[in-house]
Amino acid sequence: MASGLVKNVRDGIRILGRGEITKALNVKAKGFSKTAEEKIKAAGGSIEVI
């Protein structure tokens, strides 16, 4: 949101597992696909469902 990529998040944002993650990310979102969760954690990052 702060970056301006998303204008309206009434329903929240769900993170999907397409692509590759090469750095540890700490991600907060309404939901995560199983693949996204696995990739984020495998790269040393963390997830938080809000």
mmCIF file of C-alpha atoms in Angstrom:
data_model
loop_
_atom_site.group_PDB
_atom_site.id
_atom_site.type_symbol
_atom_site.label_atom_id
_atom_site.label_comp_id
_atom_site.label_asym_id
_atom_site.label_seq_id
_atom_site.Cartn_x
_atom_site.Cartn_y
_atom_site.Cartn_z
ATOM 1 C CA MET A 1 0.000 0.000 0.000
ATOM 2 C CA ALA A 2 2.738 2.446 0.897
ATOM 3 C CA SER A 3 4.367 1.871 -2.485
ATOM 4 C CA GLY A 4 1.156 2.847 -4.275
ATOM 5 C CA LEU A 5 0.762 -0.488 -6.077
ATOM 6 C CA VAL A 6 -2.610 -1.175 -4.471
ATOM 7 C CA LYS A 7 -5.271 1.494 -4.330
ATOM 8 C CA ASN A 8 -8.226 -0.297 -2.682
ATOM 9 C CA VAL A 9 -7.856 -3.251 -0.321
ATOM 10 C CA ARG A 10 -11.364 -3.678 1.074
ATOM 11 C CA ASP A 11 -11.224 -7.427 0.537
ATOM 12 C CA GLY A 12 -7.539 -7.761 1.407
ATOM 13 C CA ILE A 13 -4.710 -9.161 -0.651
ATOM 14 C CA ARG A 14 -3.863 -12.846 -1.094
ATOM 15 C CA ILE A 15 -0.282 -13.737 -1.983
ATOM 16 C CA LEU A 16 0.156 -16.396 -4.683
ATOM 17 C CA GLY A 17 3.199 -18.590 -5.265
ATOM 18 C CA ARG A 18 4.200 -17.736 -8.828
ATOM 19 C CA GLY A 19 7.818 -16.813 -9.483
ATOM 20 C CA GLU A 20 10.944 -17.188 -7.384
ATOM 21 C CA ILE A 21 12.014 -15.558 -4.124
ATOM 22 C CA THR A 22 15.730 -14.975 -3.634
ATOM 23 C CA LYS A 23 15.689 -12.808 -0.491
ATOM 24 C CA ALA A 24 14.109 -13.167 2.933
ATOM 25 C CA LEU A 25 10.816 -11.263 3.015
ATOM 26 C CA ASN A 26 8.477 -10.531 5.916
ATOM 27 C CA VAL A 27 5.007 -10.438 4.357
ATOM 28 C CA LYS A 28 1.657 -9.490 5.928
ATOM 29 C CA ALA A 29 -1.504 -10.242 3.933
ATOM 30 C CA LYS A 30 -5.055 -11.531 4.194
ATOM 31 C CA GLY A 31 -4.044 -14.928 2.861
ATOM 32 C CA PHE A 32 -1.310 -16.975 1.227
ATOM 33 C CA SER A 33 -1.380 -19.892 -1.174
ATOM 34 C CA LYS A 34 0.423 -22.960 0.140
ATOM 35 C CA THR A 35 3.111 -22.503 -2.522
ATOM 36 C CA ALA A 36 3.650 -18.844 -1.599
ATOM 37 C CA GLU A 37 3.968 -19.719 2.080
ATOM 38 C CA GLU A 38 6.491 -22.472 1.328
ATOM 39 C CA LYS A 39 8.600 -20.247 -0.955
ATOM 40 C CA ILE A 40 8.670 -17.318 1.473
ATOM 41 C CA LYS A 41 9.687 -19.546 4.385
ATOM 42 C CA ALA A 42 12.247 -21.471 2.284
ATOM 43 C CA ALA A 43 13.954 -18.150 1.458
ATOM 44 C CA GLY A 44 14.252 -17.364 5.180
ATOM 45 C CA GLY A 45 11.273 -15.025 5.348
ATOM 46 C CA SER A 46 8.110 -15.013 7.408
ATOM 47 C CA ILE A 47 4.394 -14.608 6.834
ATOM 48 C CA GLU A 48 1.635 -13.063 8.924
ATOM 49 C CA VAL A 49 -2.068 -13.397 8.159
ATOM 50 C CA ILE A 50 -3.879 -10.162 9.010
#
